[in-house]
Amino acid sequence: MLRGRTEPLGILVLSALIIDLHTHSFFSDGALIPSELVRRVGAAGYAAVAITDHADSSNLDHLVPRMVRVANDLNTVQSVRVIPGVELTHVPPELIPALVKKARDLGARLVVIHGETIVEPVAPGTNRAGLDAGADIIAHPGLLSVEDARLAAERGSFMELSARKGHSLTNGHVAKLALETGASMVLNSDGHAPGDFLSEALAPKIVQGAGLPPDAFVQLQSNARKLLDRLGYAL
Ligand SMILES: [Zn+2]
Ligand SMILES: [Zn+2]
């Protein structure tokens, strides 16, 4: 996760290049077209970003092929690795398995479930349905149960710490259960607009604010890198 660059005086500077696996473009409720989103996060020090717009059965087939196309284009000409994903959002738990499969069949490389945040009336059972369906990340899982945290550890799904207002209220709980059960965590911005994305200055503080040690951000970025490896996007 640490990558060196040589400064004019020959001093090796290690910088933490950010991986953020949950963002929104204006293909759902984000402010930016994917190309601008990628350009902005590149300027902010990102190594990789997943664009994971809100989806259900109404728009999945519209969204995913377009995100695959722009990710493929951008990945040939600039350095930020762009991963085409989706965030299945407020999909009733019974419908989640079929939509996870459909998203992957359409070409989504990363499937995020909009988990049971305490600031929205997400249907109970959404976290579990996402885990059972093999989703890659349960975003803002809210008051995650210990059973679901154990399942995440067993299945290799990642639990999200969120930089987003509201969703971040339960980061401390999520971090505690993840540590207890061995579930892997990632930090994502859930960014919708300029100003929402992660920065090298703030990201480690958000992780520390969840009750984790000062160096935990490095571990979480390493987890994100492992997930990228699994998806075929080695950095
Ligand atoms: Zn949104
Ligand atoms: Zn989101």
mmCIF file of C-alpha atoms and ligand atoms in Angstrom:
data_model
loop_
_atom_site.group_PDB
_atom_site.id
_atom_site.type_symbol
_atom_site.label_atom_id
_atom_site.label_comp_id
_atom_site.label_asym_id
_atom_site.label_seq_id
_atom_site.Cartn_x
_atom_site.Cartn_y
_atom_site.Cartn_z
ATOM 1 C CA MET A 1 0.000 0.000 0.000
ATOM 2 C CA LEU A 2 2.938 2.250 0.566
ATOM 3 C CA ARG A 3 4.483 3.415 -2.608
ATOM 4 C CA GLY A 4 7.659 5.389 -2.827
ATOM 5 C CA ARG A 5 8.539 8.297 -5.020
ATOM 6 C CA THR A 6 11.932 9.887 -5.300
ATOM 7 C CA GLU A 7 12.094 13.599 -4.619
ATOM 8 C CA PRO A 8 14.663 15.848 -6.364
ATOM 9 C CA LEU A 9 17.083 15.518 -3.438
ATOM 10 C CA GLY A 10 16.958 11.751 -3.679
ATOM 11 C CA ILE A 11 14.884 11.370 -0.526
ATOM 12 C CA LEU A 12 12.446 8.490 -0.744
ATOM 13 C CA VAL A 13 9.018 9.715 0.320
ATOM 14 C CA LEU A 14 6.478 7.072 1.241
ATOM 15 C CA SER A 15 2.929 8.081 0.535
ATOM 16 C CA ALA A 16 -0.225 6.153 1.281
ATOM 17 C CA LEU A 17 -2.151 5.951 -1.938
ATOM 18 C CA ILE A 18 -5.841 5.751 -1.169
ATOM 19 C CA ILE A 19 -8.177 2.939 -2.187
ATOM 20 C CA ASP A 20 -11.896 3.810 -1.915
ATOM 21 C CA LEU A 21 -14.407 1.148 -2.904
ATOM 22 C CA HIS A 22 -17.729 3.002 -2.536
ATOM 23 C CA THR A 23 -18.572 6.194 -4.453
ATOM 24 C CA HIS A 24 -21.488 7.597 -6.459
ATOM 25 C CA SER A 25 -21.605 9.335 -9.822
ATOM 26 C CA PHE A 26 -24.566 11.111 -11.388
ATOM 27 C CA PHE A 27 -25.711 7.776 -12.758
ATOM 28 C CA SER A 28 -27.476 7.673 -9.382
ATOM 29 C CA ASP A 29 -27.430 10.543 -6.863
ATOM 30 C CA GLY A 30 -23.828 11.695 -7.129
ATOM 31 C CA ALA A 31 -22.868 15.092 -8.516
ATOM 32 C CA LEU A 32 -20.151 14.081 -10.961
ATOM 33 C CA ILE A 33 -19.859 12.265 -14.258
ATOM 34 C CA PRO A 34 -17.512 9.282 -13.787
ATOM 35 C CA SER A 35 -14.607 10.921 -15.650
ATOM 36 C CA GLU A 36 -14.676 13.965 -13.376
ATOM 37 C CA LEU A 37 -15.003 11.793 -10.281
ATOM 38 C CA VAL A 38 -11.907 9.847 -11.290
ATOM 39 C CA ARG A 39 -9.952 12.970 -12.170
ATOM 40 C CA ARG A 40 -10.787 14.583 -8.834
ATOM 41 C CA VAL A 41 -9.882 11.549 -6.715
ATOM 42 C CA GLY A 42 -6.674 11.145 -8.707
ATOM 43 C CA ALA A 43 -5.757 14.716 -7.771
ATOM 44 C CA ALA A 44 -6.569 13.833 -4.132
ATOM 45 C CA GLY A 45 -4.053 10.984 -4.075
ATOM 46 C CA TYR A 46 -6.149 7.925 -4.908
ATOM 47 C CA ALA A 47 -4.664 4.762 -6.359
ATOM 48 C CA ALA A 48 -8.034 3.093 -6.999
ATOM 49 C CA VAL A 49 -11.726 3.915 -6.841
ATOM 50 C CA ALA A 50 -14.866 1.868 -7.312
ATOM 51 C CA ILE A 51 -17.912 3.647 -8.679
ATOM 52 C CA THR A 52 -20.867 1.944 -7.045
ATOM 53 C CA ASP A 53 -24.080 3.713 -7.958
ATOM 54 C CA HIS A 54 -27.373 2.898 -6.271
ATOM 55 C CA ALA A 55 -29.141 0.070 -8.068
ATOM 56 C CA ASP A 56 -32.157 -2.205 -7.959
ATOM 57 C CA SER A 57 -33.912 -4.176 -10.686
ATOM 58 C CA SER A 58 -35.124 -0.955 -12.357
ATOM 59 C CA ASN A 59 -31.716 0.318 -13.418
ATOM 60 C CA LEU A 60 -29.121 -2.432 -13.059
ATOM 61 C CA ASP A 61 -29.042 -3.230 -16.770
ATOM 62 C CA HIS A 62 -28.762 0.482 -17.621
ATOM 63 C CA LEU A 63 -26.047 1.248 -15.120
ATOM 64 C CA VAL A 64 -23.572 -1.604 -15.178
ATOM 65 C CA PRO A 65 -22.646 -1.775 -18.878
ATOM 66 C CA ARG A 66 -22.081 2.007 -18.931
ATOM 67 C CA MET A 67 -19.852 1.857 -15.855
ATOM 68 C CA VAL A 68 -17.892 -1.033 -17.366
ATOM 69 C CA ARG A 69 -17.392 0.969 -20.554
ATOM 70 C CA VAL A 70 -16.121 4.132 -18.895
ATOM 71 C CA ALA A 71 -13.924 2.157 -16.471
ATOM 72 C CA ASN A 72 -12.340 0.303 -19.377
ATOM 73 C CA ASP A 73 -11.732 3.568 -21.248
ATOM 74 C CA LEU A 74 -10.259 5.383 -18.255
ATOM 75 C CA ASN A 75 -8.107 2.445 -17.211
ATOM 76 C CA THR A 76 -6.241 2.583 -20.512
ATOM 77 C CA VAL A 77 -5.175 6.223 -20.245
ATOM 78 C CA GLN A 78 -4.728 7.327 -16.628
ATOM 79 C CA SER A 79 -3.305 5.970 -13.413
ATOM 80 C CA VAL A 80 -6.264 5.701 -11.014
ATOM 81 C CA ARG A 81 -7.581 2.151 -11.243
ATOM 82 C CA VAL A 82 -11.359 2.374 -11.835
ATOM 83 C CA ILE A 83 -13.522 -0.541 -10.735
ATOM 84 C CA PRO A 84 -17.065 -0.763 -12.098
ATOM 85 C CA GLY A 85 -19.413 -1.703 -9.279
ATOM 86 C CA VAL A 86 -22.916 -1.235 -7.918
ATOM 87 C CA GLU A 87 -24.494 -0.632 -4.550
ATOM 88 C CA LEU A 88 -27.713 -2.625 -4.272
ATOM 89 C CA THR A 89 -29.815 -0.182 -2.278
ATOM 90 C CA HIS A 90 -33.001 -0.841 -0.286
ATOM 91 C CA VAL A 91 -33.528 -4.006 -2.284
ATOM 92 C CA PRO A 92 -35.784 -6.315 -0.206
ATOM 93 C CA PRO A 93 -33.602 -9.083 1.266
ATOM 94 C CA GLU A 94 -35.523 -11.785 -0.636
ATOM 95 C CA LEU A 95 -34.509 -10.188 -3.950
ATOM 96 C CA ILE A 96 -30.841 -9.602 -3.131
ATOM 97 C CA PRO A 97 -29.370 -12.983 -4.235
ATOM 98 C CA ALA A 98 -30.793 -12.748 -7.765
ATOM 99 C CA LEU A 99 -29.657 -9.136 -8.155
ATOM 100 C CA VAL A 100 -26.126 -9.855 -6.922
ATOM 101 C CA LYS A 101 -25.896 -12.551 -9.577
ATOM 102 C CA LYS A 102 -27.397 -10.316 -12.253
ATOM 103 C CA ALA A 103 -24.984 -7.486 -11.386
ATOM 104 C CA ARG A 104 -22.027 -9.835 -11.813
ATOM 105 C CA ASP A 105 -23.450 -11.287 -15.044
ATOM 106 C CA LEU A 106 -23.739 -7.747 -16.431
ATOM 107 C CA GLY A 107 -20.065 -7.110 -15.649
ATOM 108 C CA ALA A 108 -20.011 -5.465 -12.219
ATOM 109 C CA ARG A 109 -16.657 -6.347 -10.677
ATOM 110 C CA LEU A 110 -17.593 -5.204 -7.170
ATOM 111 C CA VAL A 111 -20.971 -5.673 -5.490
ATOM 112 C CA VAL A 112 -21.685 -3.527 -2.444
ATOM 113 C CA ILE A 113 -24.812 -3.940 -0.338
ATOM 114 C CA HIS A 114 -26.361 -0.814 1.187
ATOM 115 C CA GLY A 115 -26.328 -2.214 4.704
ATOM 116 C CA GLU A 116 -28.458 -1.574 7.743
ATOM 117 C CA THR A 117 -27.397 1.992 8.584
ATOM 118 C CA ILE A 118 -29.258 3.369 11.581
ATOM 119 C CA VAL A 119 -30.165 6.594 9.759
ATOM 120 C CA GLU A 120 -32.404 4.988 7.126
ATOM 121 C CA PRO A 121 -35.188 2.388 7.378
ATOM 122 C CA VAL A 122 -33.175 -0.371 5.695
ATOM 123 C CA ALA A 123 -35.050 -3.685 5.878
ATOM 124 C CA PRO A 124 -33.839 -5.941 8.709
ATOM 125 C CA GLY A 125 -32.059 -8.939 7.236
ATOM 126 C CA THR A 126 -30.341 -6.892 4.516
ATOM 127 C CA ASN A 127 -26.840 -7.451 5.955
ATOM 128 C CA ARG A 128 -27.448 -11.216 6.207
ATOM 129 C CA ALA A 129 -28.930 -11.461 2.703
ATOM 130 C CA GLY A 130 -25.884 -9.676 1.291
ATOM 131 C CA LEU A 131 -23.525 -12.023 3.108
ATOM 132 C CA ASP A 132 -25.474 -15.085 1.993
ATOM 133 C CA ALA A 133 -25.386 -13.809 -1.599
ATOM 134 C CA GLY A 134 -21.600 -13.381 -1.490
ATOM 135 C CA ALA A 135 -21.515 -9.594 -1.780
ATOM 136 C CA ASP A 136 -18.004 -8.157 -1.578
ATOM 137 C CA ILE A 137 -18.723 -5.350 0.888
ATOM 138 C CA ILE A 138 -21.527 -4.675 3.348
ATOM 139 C CA ALA A 139 -21.557 -0.875 3.420
ATOM 140 C CA HIS A 140 -22.382 0.919 6.685
ATOM 141 C CA PRO A 141 -23.761 -2.226 8.357
ATOM 142 C CA GLY A 142 -25.186 -0.267 11.292
ATOM 143 C CA LEU A 143 -25.785 -2.299 14.434
ATOM 144 C CA LEU A 144 -24.206 -5.350 12.854
ATOM 145 C CA SER A 145 -24.944 -8.565 14.782
ATOM 146 C CA VAL A 146 -22.146 -10.752 16.075
ATOM 147 C CA GLU A 147 -23.540 -13.654 14.007
ATOM 148 C CA ASP A 148 -23.320 -11.596 10.831
ATOM 149 C CA ALA A 149 -19.817 -10.411 11.719
ATOM 150 C CA ARG A 150 -18.767 -14.053 12.169
ATOM 151 C CA LEU A 151 -20.353 -14.942 8.842
ATOM 152 C CA ALA A 152 -18.481 -12.078 7.167
ATOM 153 C CA ALA A 153 -15.220 -13.415 8.591
ATOM 154 C CA GLU A 154 -16.002 -16.940 7.328
ATOM 155 C CA ARG A 155 -17.118 -15.849 3.876
ATOM 156 C CA GLY A 156 -14.511 -13.160 3.266
ATOM 157 C CA SER A 157 -16.980 -10.292 2.871
ATOM 158 C CA PHE A 158 -15.680 -6.917 4.004
ATOM 159 C CA MET A 159 -17.348 -4.744 6.631
ATOM 160 C CA GLU A 160 -17.296 -1.045 5.853
ATOM 161 C CA LEU A 161 -16.270 1.830 8.064
ATOM 162 C CA SER A 162 -17.935 4.854 6.493
ATOM 163 C CA ALA A 163 -16.701 8.414 6.156
ATOM 164 C CA ARG A 164 -20.270 9.487 5.402
ATOM 165 C CA LYS A 165 -22.263 11.653 7.776
ATOM 166 C CA GLY A 166 -24.914 9.573 9.579
ATOM 167 C CA HIS A 167 -23.691 6.212 8.324
ATOM 168 C CA SER A 168 -20.489 6.754 10.303
ATOM 169 C CA LEU A 169 -22.346 6.855 13.642
ATOM 170 C CA THR A 170 -21.908 3.110 14.113
ATOM 171 C CA ASN A 171 -18.290 2.825 12.948
ATOM 172 C CA GLY A 172 -17.164 2.141 16.525
ATOM 173 C CA HIS A 173 -19.606 -0.750 16.886
ATOM 174 C CA VAL A 174 -18.641 -2.221 13.512
ATOM 175 C CA ALA A 175 -14.937 -1.967 14.331
ATOM 176 C CA LYS A 176 -15.427 -3.629 17.718
ATOM 177 C CA LEU A 177 -17.328 -6.609 16.276
ATOM 178 C CA ALA A 178 -14.948 -6.958 13.362
ATOM 179 C CA LEU A 179 -12.009 -7.142 15.763
ATOM 180 C CA GLU A 180 -13.818 -9.669 17.952
ATOM 181 C CA THR A 181 -14.760 -11.948 15.071
ATOM 182 C CA GLY A 182 -11.846 -11.499 12.682
ATOM 183 C CA ALA A 183 -13.979 -9.918 9.954
ATOM 184 C CA SER A 184 -11.996 -7.669 7.609
ATOM 185 C CA MET A 185 -12.795 -3.985 7.407
ATOM 186 C CA VAL A 186 -12.343 -1.375 4.706
ATOM 187 C CA LEU A 187 -12.759 2.390 4.926
ATOM 188 C CA ASN A 188 -14.843 3.956 2.143
ATOM 189 C CA SER A 189 -16.030 7.498 1.518
ATOM 190 C CA ASP A 190 -19.518 6.793 0.098
ATOM 191 C CA GLY A 191 -18.689 10.058 -1.641
ATOM 192 C CA HIS A 192 -21.377 11.774 -3.700
ATOM 193 C CA ALA A 193 -19.732 15.134 -4.427
ATOM 194 C CA PRO A 194 -16.404 16.976 -4.373
ATOM 195 C CA GLY A 195 -15.470 17.357 -0.740
ATOM 196 C CA ASP A 196 -16.818 13.928 0.234
ATOM 197 C CA PHE A 197 -13.837 11.869 -0.864
ATOM 198 C CA LEU A 198 -11.093 10.529 1.394
ATOM 199 C CA SER A 199 -7.876 12.404 2.006
ATOM 200 C CA GLU A 200 -4.579 11.152 3.342
ATOM 201 C CA ALA A 201 -4.945 13.618 6.212
ATOM 202 C CA LEU A 202 -8.480 12.715 7.321
ATOM 203 C CA ALA A 203 -8.812 9.002 6.510
ATOM 204 C CA PRO A 204 -6.489 7.726 9.271
ATOM 205 C CA LYS A 205 -8.287 9.939 11.792
ATOM 206 C CA ILE A 206 -11.683 8.492 10.852
ATOM 207 C CA VAL A 207 -10.296 5.004 11.438
ATOM 208 C CA GLN A 208 -8.748 6.019 14.738
ATOM 209 C CA GLY A 209 -12.023 7.690 15.701
ATOM 210 C CA ALA A 210 -13.717 4.304 15.418
ATOM 211 C CA GLY A 211 -11.579 3.181 18.355
ATOM 212 C CA LEU A 212 -8.838 1.522 16.321
ATOM 213 C CA PRO A 213 -5.091 2.072 16.826
ATOM 214 C CA PRO A 214 -3.316 4.926 14.995
ATOM 215 C CA ASP A 215 -1.813 2.594 12.395
ATOM 216 C CA ALA A 216 -5.074 0.747 11.616
ATOM 217 C CA PHE A 217 -5.692 2.759 8.435
ATOM 218 C CA VAL A 218 -2.653 1.077 6.912
ATOM 219 C CA GLN A 219 -4.198 -2.316 7.722
ATOM 220 C CA LEU A 220 -7.562 -1.318 6.253
ATOM 221 C CA GLN A 221 -5.903 -0.132 3.052
ATOM 222 C CA SER A 222 -4.071 -3.428 2.908
ATOM 223 C CA ASN A 223 -7.445 -5.179 3.216
ATOM 224 C CA ALA A 224 -8.773 -3.088 0.330
ATOM 225 C CA ARG A 225 -5.740 -4.045 -1.708
ATOM 226 C CA LYS A 226 -6.419 -7.741 -1.012
ATOM 227 C CA LEU A 227 -9.992 -7.303 -2.182
ATOM 228 C CA LEU A 228 -8.748 -5.620 -5.342
ATOM 229 C CA ASP A 229 -6.354 -8.532 -5.925
ATOM 230 C CA ARG A 230 -9.294 -10.915 -5.600
ATOM 231 C CA LEU A 231 -11.239 -8.906 -8.158
ATOM 232 C CA GLY A 232 -8.338 -9.017 -10.599
ATOM 233 C CA TYR A 233 -7.149 -5.433 -10.080
ATOM 234 C CA ALA A 234 -3.701 -5.880 -8.599
ATOM 235 C CA LEU A 235 -2.133 -2.477 -7.989
HETATM 236 ZN ZN ZN B 1 -26.605 8.036 -2.362
HETATM 237 ZN ZN ZN B 2 -23.489 4.540 -1.044
#
